[in-house]
Amino acid sequence: MAKIGNIDLGDFPLLLAPMEDVSDPPFRAVCKEGGADLMYTEFISSEGLIRDAAKSRQKLDIFEYERPIGIQLFGGDIGNMVESAKIATEVNPDLIDINYGCPVKAVACRGAGAALLQDIPKMVKMTEEIVKCTHLPVTVKTRLGWDDNTKNILEVAERLQDIGIKALTVHGRTRVQMYKGSADWTLIGKIKENPRMHIPIFGNGDIDSPQKAVEYKNRYGVDGIMIGRAAIGYPWIFNEIKHYLKHGVRPSPPEISERVRAARKHLEFSIQWKGDRLGIFEMRKHYTNYFRGIPEFKPFRIRLVEANSFEEVITILDEVTGHYSNVLLSA
């Protein structure tokens, strides 16, 4: 049974990764319905919160049906991270997560995210101060190391556990790898084998099917799996993994009507949360993913990304339902 503090996540929880410009409340709504057990906000800049930047503040929006949910923070200054953790605590999430894994230059070159993998004492000190400043469980998401010569995650895991974190998620790549190549879960498995470790260890990276999720669960012994890119446009992956775990077979893929229903729910929430113009505009990047693999879908996709009103999008989605009503989809 995986537990983070007093949060009971069940036998093998499936987590939705915090993804910038993706893991907002509308996206989380469809993933929660799709079976995600624990979700996180997009990562939030500690400096943005302290400056009261509107975009950072909006990312603090959480809803009761999302629980359990964590707020993820990033930053390179210990004082700012502590203050931002206090601000995040006030909106009453279920936990605070610290991002020590983001590899992008805009983050790492400012001494935040994966950059802390180059300064483990600072990472430990920052984490310790955040643990002290909040009554909420604190968790960490990170990578194997900065590069192939500094895969120090075994040491990092012990030191972070020793100063009070309640769970650790590890992405099976280094910062230098970014998202290229294959994720290596070998060291994640070694963390689980360490008799000193007693907090939940979640693996992340390249899980894109129920079969792979179960294979990695059995091979590496992780307490749960975090899924990111594979859930974009396919929130059903969580329940498909659960079905495969229970029955040993992958369920049939969602029909067109179900894909349309999910896209519509996502759109409605997007408009509700962001307003008409921005809500419609930011949904455009999701249509390709919701209908990936559908034969000859390009004409509909073009119309969807050019539509400027809710009514226009709904009309097109209704046409999609009718046009593909008799098409059998494969997983």
JSON list of C-alpha atoms in Angstrom, two decimals, residues 53-264:
[
{"chain": "A", "resi": 53, "resn": "ALA", "atom": "CA", "xyz": [2.55, 37.16, -11.01]},
{"chain": "A", "resi": 54, "resn": "ALA", "atom": "CA", "xyz": [-0.90, 36.43, -12.39]},
{"chain": "A", "resi": 55, "resn": "LYS", "atom": "CA", "xyz": [0.16, 33.35, -14.37]},
{"chain": "A", "resi": 56, "resn": "SER", "atom": "CA", "xyz": [1.88, 31.77, -11.37]},
{"chain": "A", "resi": 57, "resn": "ARG", "atom": "CA", "xyz": [-1.02, 32.56, -9.06]},
{"chain": "A", "resi": 58, "resn": "GLN", "atom": "CA", "xyz": [-3.53, 31.05, -11.47]},
{"chain": "A", "resi": 59, "resn": "LYS", "atom": "CA", "xyz": [-1.59, 27.79, -11.46]},
{"chain": "A", "resi": 60, "resn": "LEU", "atom": "CA", "xyz": [-2.48, 27.47, -7.77]},
{"chain": "A", "resi": 61, "resn": "ASP", "atom": "CA", "xyz": [-6.11, 26.80, -8.72]},
{"chain": "A", "resi": 62, "resn": "ILE", "atom": "CA", "xyz": [-7.15, 23.37, -7.47]},
{"chain": "A", "resi": 63, "resn": "PHE", "atom": "CA", "xyz": [-10.58, 21.76, -7.16]},
{"chain": "A", "resi": 64, "resn": "GLU", "atom": "CA", "xyz": [-12.01, 19.31, -4.65]},
{"chain": "A", "resi": 65, "resn": "TYR", "atom": "CA", "xyz": [-12.69, 16.57, -7.21]},
{"chain": "A", "resi": 66, "resn": "GLU", "atom": "CA", "xyz": [-8.98, 16.53, -8.10]},
{"chain": "A", "resi": 67, "resn": "ARG", "atom": "CA", "xyz": [-7.83, 15.32, -4.70]},
{"chain": "A", "resi": 68, "resn": "PRO", "atom": "CA", "xyz": [-5.34, 14.10, -3.86]},
{"chain": "A", "resi": 69, "resn": "ILE", "atom": "CA", "xyz": [-3.36, 16.78, -5.68]},
{"chain": "A", "resi": 70, "resn": "GLY", "atom": "CA", "xyz": [0.07, 18.29, -5.19]},
{"chain": "A", "resi": 71, "resn": "ILE", "atom": "CA", "xyz": [1.43, 21.72, -6.06]},
{"chain": "A", "resi": 72, "resn": "GLN", "atom": "CA", "xyz": [4.85, 21.54, -7.69]},
{"chain": "A", "resi": 73, "resn": "LEU", "atom": "CA", "xyz": [7.35, 24.35, -7.19]},
{"chain": "A", "resi": 74, "resn": "PHE", "atom": "CA", "xyz": [10.68, 25.17, -8.78]},
{"chain": "A", "resi": 75, "resn": "GLY", "atom": "CA", "xyz": [13.37, 27.74, -8.10]},
{"chain": "A", "resi": 76, "resn": "GLY", "atom": "CA", "xyz": [17.04, 28.21, -7.40]},
{"chain": "A", "resi": 77, "resn": "ASP", "atom": "CA", "xyz": [16.92, 30.40, -4.29]},
{"chain": "A", "resi": 78, "resn": "ILE", "atom": "CA", "xyz": [16.29, 28.68, -0.97]},
{"chain": "A", "resi": 79, "resn": "GLY", "atom": "CA", "xyz": [14.56, 31.67, 0.62]},
{"chain": "A", "resi": 80, "resn": "ASN", "atom": "CA", "xyz": [12.24, 32.14, -2.33]},
{"chain": "A", "resi": 81, "resn": "MET", "atom": "CA", "xyz": [11.38, 28.44, -2.39]},
{"chain": "A", "resi": 82, "resn": "VAL", "atom": "CA", "xyz": [10.51, 28.51, 1.30]},
{"chain": "A", "resi": 83, "resn": "GLU", "atom": "CA", "xyz": [8.28, 31.56, 0.87]},
{"chain": "A", "resi": 84, "resn": "SER", "atom": "CA", "xyz": [6.57, 30.05, -2.17]},
{"chain": "A", "resi": 85, "resn": "ALA", "atom": "CA", "xyz": [5.96, 26.81, -0.24]},
{"chain": "A", "resi": 86, "resn": "LYS", "atom": "CA", "xyz": [4.22, 28.84, 2.46]},
{"chain": "A", "resi": 87, "resn": "ILE", "atom": "CA", "xyz": [2.05, 30.54, -0.17]},
{"chain": "A", "resi": 88, "resn": "ALA", "atom": "CA", "xyz": [1.21, 27.18, -1.76]},
{"chain": "A", "resi": 89, "resn": "THR", "atom": "CA", "xyz": [0.36, 25.68, 1.63]},
{"chain": "A", "resi": 90, "resn": "GLU", "atom": "CA", "xyz": [-2.31, 28.37, 2.13]},
{"chain": "A", "resi": 91, "resn": "VAL", "atom": "CA", "xyz": [-4.42, 27.07, -0.79]},
{"chain": "A", "resi": 92, "resn": "ASN", "atom": "CA", "xyz": [-4.60, 23.69, 0.95]},
{"chain": "A", "resi": 93, "resn": "PRO", "atom": "CA", "xyz": [-3.26, 21.13, -1.53]},
{"chain": "A", "resi": 94, "resn": "ASP", "atom": "CA", "xyz": [-2.61, 17.59, -0.30]},
{"chain": "A", "resi": 95, "resn": "LEU", "atom": "CA", "xyz": [1.15, 17.88, -0.70]},
{"chain": "A", "resi": 96, "resn": "ILE", "atom": "CA", "xyz": [4.00, 20.07, -1.94]},
{"chain": "A", "resi": 97, "resn": "ASP", "atom": "CA", "xyz": [6.31, 18.69, -4.62]},
{"chain": "A", "resi": 98, "resn": "ILE", "atom": "CA", "xyz": [9.74, 20.10, -5.47]},
{"chain": "A", "resi": 99, "resn": "ASN", "atom": "CA", "xyz": [10.96, 20.03, -9.06]},
{"chain": "A", "resi": 100, "resn": "TYR", "atom": "CA", "xyz": [14.60, 18.97, -9.29]},
{"chain": "A", "resi": 101, "resn": "GLY", "atom": "CA", "xyz": [14.16, 17.41, -12.71]},
{"chain": "A", "resi": 102, "resn": "CYS", "atom": "CA", "xyz": [13.14, 19.97, -15.33]},
{"chain": "A", "resi": 103, "resn": "PRO", "atom": "CA", "xyz": [15.92, 19.95, -17.95]},
{"chain": "A", "resi": 104, "resn": "VAL", "atom": "CA", "xyz": [14.97, 22.92, -20.13]},
{"chain": "A", "resi": 105, "resn": "LYS", "atom": "CA", "xyz": [17.52, 25.73, -20.39]},
{"chain": "A", "resi": 106, "resn": "ALA", "atom": "CA", "xyz": [15.13, 28.46, -19.23]},
{"chain": "A", "resi": 107, "resn": "VAL", "atom": "CA", "xyz": [14.87, 26.64, -15.89]},
{"chain": "A", "resi": 108, "resn": "ALA", "atom": "CA", "xyz": [18.20, 24.85, -15.44]},
{"chain": "A", "resi": 109, "resn": "CYS", "atom": "CA", "xyz": [20.31, 27.83, -16.48]},
{"chain": "A", "resi": 110, "resn": "ARG", "atom": "CA", "xyz": [18.70, 29.84, -13.68]},
{"chain": "A", "resi": 111, "resn": "GLY", "atom": "CA", "xyz": [19.92, 27.31, -11.13]},
{"chain": "A", "resi": 112, "resn": "ALA", "atom": "CA", "xyz": [16.53, 25.62, -10.76]},
{"chain": "A", "resi": 113, "resn": "GLY", "atom": "CA", "xyz": [15.04, 22.27, -11.73]},
{"chain": "A", "resi": 114, "resn": "ALA", "atom": "CA", "xyz": [17.68, 19.73, -12.77]},
{"chain": "A", "resi": 115, "resn": "ALA", "atom": "CA", "xyz": [20.45, 22.26, -12.10]},
{"chain": "A", "resi": 116, "resn": "LEU", "atom": "CA", "xyz": [20.27, 21.31, -8.42]},
{"chain": "A", "resi": 117, "resn": "LEU", "atom": "CA", "xyz": [21.65, 17.89, -9.39]},
{"chain": "A", "resi": 118, "resn": "GLN", "atom": "CA", "xyz": [24.99, 19.68, -9.70]},
{"chain": "A", "resi": 119, "resn": "ASP", "atom": "CA", "xyz": [24.81, 20.92, -6.11]},
{"chain": "A", "resi": 120, "resn": "ILE", "atom": "CA", "xyz": [23.49, 18.15, -3.88]},
{"chain": "A", "resi": 121, "resn": "PRO", "atom": "CA", "xyz": [24.24, 19.96, -0.58]},
{"chain": "A", "resi": 122, "resn": "LYS", "atom": "CA", "xyz": [22.12, 22.91, -1.75]},
{"chain": "A", "resi": 123, "resn": "MET", "atom": "CA", "xyz": [19.37, 20.53, -2.91]},
{"chain": "A", "resi": 124, "resn": "VAL", "atom": "CA", "xyz": [19.33, 18.85, 0.50]},
{"chain": "A", "resi": 125, "resn": "LYS", "atom": "CA", "xyz": [19.35, 22.18, 2.37]},
{"chain": "A", "resi": 126, "resn": "MET", "atom": "CA", "xyz": [16.55, 23.60, 0.21]},
{"chain": "A", "resi": 127, "resn": "THR", "atom": "CA", "xyz": [14.43, 20.51, 0.72]},
{"chain": "A", "resi": 128, "resn": "GLU", "atom": "CA", "xyz": [15.04, 20.50, 4.45]},
{"chain": "A", "resi": 129, "resn": "GLU", "atom": "CA", "xyz": [13.93, 24.12, 4.80]},
{"chain": "A", "resi": 130, "resn": "ILE", "atom": "CA", "xyz": [10.76, 23.46, 2.79]},
{"chain": "A", "resi": 131, "resn": "VAL", "atom": "CA", "xyz": [9.94, 20.40, 4.90]},
{"chain": "A", "resi": 132, "resn": "LYS", "atom": "CA", "xyz": [10.28, 22.57, 8.02]},
{"chain": "A", "resi": 133, "resn": "CYS", "atom": "CA", "xyz": [8.05, 25.40, 6.74]},
{"chain": "A", "resi": 134, "resn": "THR", "atom": "CA", "xyz": [4.91, 23.41, 5.91]},
{"chain": "A", "resi": 135, "resn": "HIS", "atom": "CA", "xyz": [2.68, 20.91, 7.68]},
{"chain": "A", "resi": 136, "resn": "LEU", "atom": "CA", "xyz": [1.99, 19.21, 4.34]},
{"chain": "A", "resi": 137, "resn": "PRO", "atom": "CA", "xyz": [3.90, 16.18, 3.06]},
{"chain": "A", "resi": 138, "resn": "VAL", "atom": "CA", "xyz": [6.79, 17.21, 0.82]},
{"chain": "A", "resi": 139, "resn": "THR", "atom": "CA", "xyz": [7.79, 15.08, -2.15]},
{"chain": "A", "resi": 140, "resn": "VAL", "atom": "CA", "xyz": [10.47, 15.41, -4.83]},
{"chain": "A", "resi": 141, "resn": "LYS", "atom": "CA", "xyz": [10.68, 14.71, -8.55]},
{"chain": "A", "resi": 142, "resn": "THR", "atom": "CA", "xyz": [14.15, 14.47, -10.04]},
{"chain": "A", "resi": 143, "resn": "ARG", "atom": "CA", "xyz": [16.39, 12.62, -12.53]},
{"chain": "A", "resi": 144, "resn": "LEU", "atom": "CA", "xyz": [19.22, 10.10, -12.37]},
{"chain": "A", "resi": 145, "resn": "GLY", "atom": "CA", "xyz": [21.83, 12.86, -12.35]},
{"chain": "A", "resi": 146, "resn": "TRP", "atom": "CA", "xyz": [23.17, 15.72, -14.42]},
{"chain": "A", "resi": 147, "resn": "ASP", "atom": "CA", "xyz": [25.01, 13.52, -16.92]},
{"chain": "A", "resi": 148, "resn": "ASP", "atom": "CA", "xyz": [26.37, 9.99, -17.32]},
{"chain": "A", "resi": 149, "resn": "ASN", "atom": "CA", "xyz": [29.29, 10.81, -15.03]},
{"chain": "A", "resi": 150, "resn": "THR", "atom": "CA", "xyz": [27.12, 12.07, -12.17]},
{"chain": "A", "resi": 151, "resn": "LYS", "atom": "CA", "xyz": [24.31, 9.56, -11.78]},
{"chain": "A", "resi": 152, "resn": "ASN", "atom": "CA", "xyz": [24.07, 10.22, -8.05]},
{"chain": "A", "resi": 153, "resn": "ILE", "atom": "CA", "xyz": [20.41, 9.35, -7.49]},
{"chain": "A", "resi": 154, "resn": "LEU", "atom": "CA", "xyz": [21.15, 6.57, -4.97]},
{"chain": "A", "resi": 155, "resn": "GLU", "atom": "CA", "xyz": [22.87, 9.06, -2.66]},
{"chain": "A", "resi": 156, "resn": "VAL", "atom": "CA", "xyz": [20.27, 11.73, -3.36]},
{"chain": "A", "resi": 157, "resn": "ALA", "atom": "CA", "xyz": [17.39, 9.39, -2.48]},
{"chain": "A", "resi": 158, "resn": "GLU", "atom": "CA", "xyz": [18.86, 8.51, 0.91]},
{"chain": "A", "resi": 159, "resn": "ARG", "atom": "CA", "xyz": [19.74, 12.08, 1.81]},
{"chain": "A", "resi": 160, "resn": "LEU", "atom": "CA", "xyz": [16.34, 13.46, 0.85]},
{"chain": "A", "resi": 161, "resn": "GLN", "atom": "CA", "xyz": [14.55, 10.74, 2.76]},
{"chain": "A", "resi": 162, "resn": "ASP", "atom": "CA", "xyz": [16.71, 11.45, 5.80]},
{"chain": "A", "resi": 163, "resn": "ILE", "atom": "CA", "xyz": [15.60, 15.08, 5.95]},
{"chain": "A", "resi": 164, "resn": "GLY", "atom": "CA", "xyz": [11.91, 14.24, 5.71]},
{"chain": "A", "resi": 165, "resn": "ILE", "atom": "CA", "xyz": [10.47, 13.89, 2.19]},
{"chain": "A", "resi": 166, "resn": "LYS", "atom": "CA", "xyz": [7.54, 11.48, 2.00]},
{"chain": "A", "resi": 167, "resn": "ALA", "atom": "CA", "xyz": [7.95, 10.15, -1.56]},
{"chain": "A", "resi": 168, "resn": "LEU", "atom": "CA", "xyz": [10.37, 10.35, -4.47]},
{"chain": "A", "resi": 169, "resn": "THR", "atom": "CA", "xyz": [9.69, 10.23, -8.21]},
{"chain": "A", "resi": 170, "resn": "VAL", "atom": "CA", "xyz": [12.64, 9.55, -10.50]},
{"chain": "A", "resi": 171, "resn": "HIS", "atom": "CA", "xyz": [12.71, 10.12, -14.25]},
{"chain": "A", "resi": 172, "resn": "GLY", "atom": "CA", "xyz": [15.03, 7.57, -15.81]},
{"chain": "A", "resi": 173, "resn": "ARG", "atom": "CA", "xyz": [17.20, 10.03, -17.74]},
{"chain": "A", "resi": 174, "resn": "THR", "atom": "CA", "xyz": [19.92, 12.52, -16.93]},
{"chain": "A", "resi": 175, "resn": "ARG", "atom": "CA", "xyz": [19.53, 16.24, -17.51]},
{"chain": "A", "resi": 176, "resn": "VAL", "atom": "CA", "xyz": [21.90, 16.11, -20.48]},
{"chain": "A", "resi": 177, "resn": "GLN", "atom": "CA", "xyz": [19.67, 13.49, -22.14]},
{"chain": "A", "resi": 178, "resn": "MET", "atom": "CA", "xyz": [16.68, 15.82, -21.95]},
{"chain": "A", "resi": 179, "resn": "TYR", "atom": "CA", "xyz": [13.92, 13.57, -23.38]},
{"chain": "A", "resi": 180, "resn": "LYS", "atom": "CA", "xyz": [16.12, 11.79, -25.93]},
{"chain": "A", "resi": 181, "resn": "GLY", "atom": "CA", "xyz": [17.02, 8.12, -26.01]},
{"chain": "A", "resi": 182, "resn": "SER", "atom": "CA", "xyz": [15.40, 5.55, -23.77]},
{"chain": "A", "resi": 183, "resn": "ALA", "atom": "CA", "xyz": [14.73, 5.98, -20.08]},
{"chain": "A", "resi": 184, "resn": "ASP", "atom": "CA", "xyz": [16.91, 3.72, -17.92]},
{"chain": "A", "resi": 185, "resn": "TRP", "atom": "CA", "xyz": [15.05, 2.45, -14.87]},
{"chain": "A", "resi": 186, "resn": "THR", "atom": "CA", "xyz": [17.96, 0.35, -13.56]},
{"chain": "A", "resi": 187, "resn": "LEU", "atom": "CA", "xyz": [18.94, 2.83, -10.84]},
{"chain": "A", "resi": 188, "resn": "ILE", "atom": "CA", "xyz": [15.29, 3.37, -9.92]},
{"chain": "A", "resi": 189, "resn": "GLY", "atom": "CA", "xyz": [15.12, -0.35, -9.22]},
{"chain": "A", "resi": 190, "resn": "LYS", "atom": "CA", "xyz": [18.30, -0.13, -7.12]},
{"chain": "A", "resi": 191, "resn": "ILE", "atom": "CA", "xyz": [16.71, 2.59, -4.97]},
{"chain": "A", "resi": 192, "resn": "LYS", "atom": "CA", "xyz": [13.88, 0.17, -4.22]},
{"chain": "A", "resi": 193, "resn": "GLU", "atom": "CA", "xyz": [16.38, -2.57, -3.37]},
{"chain": "A", "resi": 194, "resn": "ASN", "atom": "CA", "xyz": [18.09, -0.35, -0.80]},
{"chain": "A", "resi": 195, "resn": "PRO", "atom": "CA", "xyz": [17.00, -1.62, 2.65]},
{"chain": "A", "resi": 196, "resn": "ARG", "atom": "CA", "xyz": [17.39, 1.91, 4.06]},
{"chain": "A", "resi": 197, "resn": "MET", "atom": "CA", "xyz": [14.63, 3.26, 1.83]},
{"chain": "A", "resi": 198, "resn": "HIS", "atom": "CA", "xyz": [11.11, 3.17, 3.22]},
{"chain": "A", "resi": 199, "resn": "ILE", "atom": "CA", "xyz": [9.28, 5.98, 1.39]},
{"chain": "A", "resi": 200, "resn": "PRO", "atom": "CA", "xyz": [7.34, 5.28, -1.84]},
{"chain": "A", "resi": 201, "resn": "ILE", "atom": "CA", "xyz": [9.46, 5.34, -4.98]},
{"chain": "A", "resi": 202, "resn": "PHE", "atom": "CA", "xyz": [7.70, 6.17, -8.24]},
{"chain": "A", "resi": 203, "resn": "GLY", "atom": "CA", "xyz": [9.23, 5.59, -11.65]},
{"chain": "A", "resi": 204, "resn": "ASN", "atom": "CA", "xyz": [8.80, 7.90, -14.63]},
{"chain": "A", "resi": 205, "resn": "GLY", "atom": "CA", "xyz": [9.85, 7.81, -18.26]},
{"chain": "A", "resi": 206, "resn": "ASP", "atom": "CA", "xyz": [8.68, 6.10, -21.46]},
{"chain": "A", "resi": 207, "resn": "ILE", "atom": "CA", "xyz": [5.61, 4.37, -20.03]},
{"chain": "A", "resi": 208, "resn": "ASP", "atom": "CA", "xyz": [3.26, 4.46, -23.01]},
{"chain": "A", "resi": 209, "resn": "SER", "atom": "CA", "xyz": [1.23, 1.25, -22.74]},
{"chain": "A", "resi": 210, "resn": "PRO", "atom": "CA", "xyz": [-0.38, -0.99, -20.10]},
{"chain": "A", "resi": 211, "resn": "GLN", "atom": "CA", "xyz": [1.97, -3.80, -21.05]},
{"chain": "A", "resi": 212, "resn": "LYS", "atom": "CA", "xyz": [5.06, -1.68, -20.41]},
{"chain": "A", "resi": 213, "resn": "ALA", "atom": "CA", "xyz": [3.65, -0.37, -17.13]},
{"chain": "A", "resi": 214, "resn": "VAL", "atom": "CA", "xyz": [3.16, -3.89, -15.79]},
{"chain": "A", "resi": 215, "resn": "GLU", "atom": "CA", "xyz": [6.52, -5.05, -17.13]},
{"chain": "A", "resi": 216, "resn": "TYR", "atom": "CA", "xyz": [8.34, -2.20, -15.35]},
{"chain": "A", "resi": 217, "resn": "LYS", "atom": "CA", "xyz": [6.32, -2.70, -12.17]},
{"chain": "A", "resi": 218, "resn": "ASN", "atom": "CA", "xyz": [7.43, -6.32, -12.02]},
{"chain": "A", "resi": 219, "resn": "ARG", "atom": "CA", "xyz": [11.01, -5.74, -13.15]},
{"chain": "A", "resi": 220, "resn": "TYR", "atom": "CA", "xyz": [11.90, -2.75, -10.97]},
{"chain": "A", "resi": 221, "resn": "GLY", "atom": "CA", "xyz": [9.55, -3.11, -8.01]},
{"chain": "A", "resi": 222, "resn": "VAL", "atom": "CA", "xyz": [8.43, 0.52, -7.95]},
{"chain": "A", "resi": 223, "resn": "ASP", "atom": "CA", "xyz": [5.53, 1.54, -5.72]},
{"chain": "A", "resi": 224, "resn": "GLY", "atom": "CA", "xyz": [3.75, 3.31, -8.59]},
{"chain": "A", "resi": 225, "resn": "ILE", "atom": "CA", "xyz": [4.30, 4.92, -11.95]},
{"chain": "A", "resi": 226, "resn": "MET", "atom": "CA", "xyz": [4.12, 8.53, -13.09]},
{"chain": "A", "resi": 227, "resn": "ILE", "atom": "CA", "xyz": [2.85, 9.10, -16.61]},
{"chain": "A", "resi": 228, "resn": "GLY", "atom": "CA", "xyz": [3.38, 12.27, -18.61]},
{"chain": "A", "resi": 229, "resn": "ARG", "atom": "CA", "xyz": [3.45, 12.52, -22.38]},
{"chain": "A", "resi": 230, "resn": "ALA", "atom": "CA", "xyz": [1.50, 9.28, -22.94]},
{"chain": "A", "resi": 231, "resn": "ALA", "atom": "CA", "xyz": [-1.54, 10.83, -21.23]},
{"chain": "A", "resi": 232, "resn": "ILE", "atom": "CA", "xyz": [-1.69, 13.84, -23.55]},
{"chain": "A", "resi": 233, "resn": "GLY", "atom": "CA", "xyz": [-4.77, 13.27, -25.68]},
{"chain": "A", "resi": 234, "resn": "TYR", "atom": "CA", "xyz": [-5.12, 9.79, -24.19]},
{"chain": "A", "resi": 235, "resn": "PRO", "atom": "CA", "xyz": [-6.30, 10.12, -20.58]},
{"chain": "A", "resi": 236, "resn": "TRP", "atom": "CA", "xyz": [-7.68, 6.58, -20.77]},
{"chain": "A", "resi": 237, "resn": "ILE", "atom": "CA", "xyz": [-4.19, 5.16, -20.28]},
{"chain": "A", "resi": 238, "resn": "PHE", "atom": "CA", "xyz": [-4.58, 5.15, -16.49]},
{"chain": "A", "resi": 239, "resn": "ASN", "atom": "CA", "xyz": [-7.68, 2.97, -16.47]},
{"chain": "A", "resi": 240, "resn": "GLU", "atom": "CA", "xyz": [-6.24, 0.80, -19.23]},
{"chain": "A", "resi": 241, "resn": "ILE", "atom": "CA", "xyz": [-3.21, 0.06, -17.03]},
{"chain": "A", "resi": 242, "resn": "LYS", "atom": "CA", "xyz": [-5.48, -0.76, -14.11]},
{"chain": "A", "resi": 243, "resn": "HIS", "atom": "CA", "xyz": [-7.55, -3.09, -16.30]},
{"chain": "A", "resi": 244, "resn": "TYR", "atom": "CA", "xyz": [-4.39, -4.82, -17.53]},
{"chain": "A", "resi": 245, "resn": "LEU", "atom": "CA", "xyz": [-3.09, -5.22, -14.00]},
{"chain": "A", "resi": 246, "resn": "LYS", "atom": "CA", "xyz": [-6.34, -6.86, -12.92]},
{"chain": "A", "resi": 247, "resn": "HIS", "atom": "CA", "xyz": [-7.24, -8.94, -15.97]},
{"chain": "A", "resi": 248, "resn": "GLY", "atom": "CA", "xyz": [-4.03, -9.36, -17.95]},
{"chain": "A", "resi": 249, "resn": "VAL", "atom": "CA", "xyz": [-5.55, -8.02, -21.16]},
{"chain": "A", "resi": 250, "resn": "ARG", "atom": "CA", "xyz": [-5.71, -4.54, -22.64]},
{"chain": "A", "resi": 251, "resn": "PRO", "atom": "CA", "xyz": [-9.24, -3.20, -23.05]},
{"chain": "A", "resi": 252, "resn": "SER", "atom": "CA", "xyz": [-10.53, -1.99, -26.39]},
{"chain": "A", "resi": 253, "resn": "PRO", "atom": "CA", "xyz": [-9.46, 1.56, -27.25]},
{"chain": "A", "resi": 254, "resn": "PRO", "atom": "CA", "xyz": [-11.98, 4.38, -26.77]},
{"chain": "A", "resi": 255, "resn": "GLU", "atom": "CA", "xyz": [-14.46, 4.76, -29.59]},
{"chain": "A", "resi": 256, "resn": "ILE", "atom": "CA", "xyz": [-14.73, 7.98, -31.56]},
{"chain": "A", "resi": 257, "resn": "SER", "atom": "CA", "xyz": [-17.73, 9.04, -29.50]},
{"chain": "A", "resi": 258, "resn": "GLU", "atom": "CA", "xyz": [-15.69, 8.73, -26.30]},
{"chain": "A", "resi": 259, "resn": "ARG", "atom": "CA", "xyz": [-12.78, 10.69, -27.78]},
{"chain": "A", "resi": 260, "resn": "VAL", "atom": "CA", "xyz": [-15.17, 13.42, -28.85]},
{"chain": "A", "resi": 261, "resn": "ARG", "atom": "CA", "xyz": [-16.80, 13.46, -25.42]},
{"chain": "A", "resi": 262, "resn": "ALA", "atom": "CA", "xyz": [-13.42, 13.84, -23.69]},
{"chain": "A", "resi": 263, "resn": "ALA", "atom": "CA", "xyz": [-12.29, 16.56, -26.09]},
{"chain": "A", "resi": 264, "resn": "ARG", "atom": "CA", "xyz": [-15.56, 18.42, -25.54]}
]
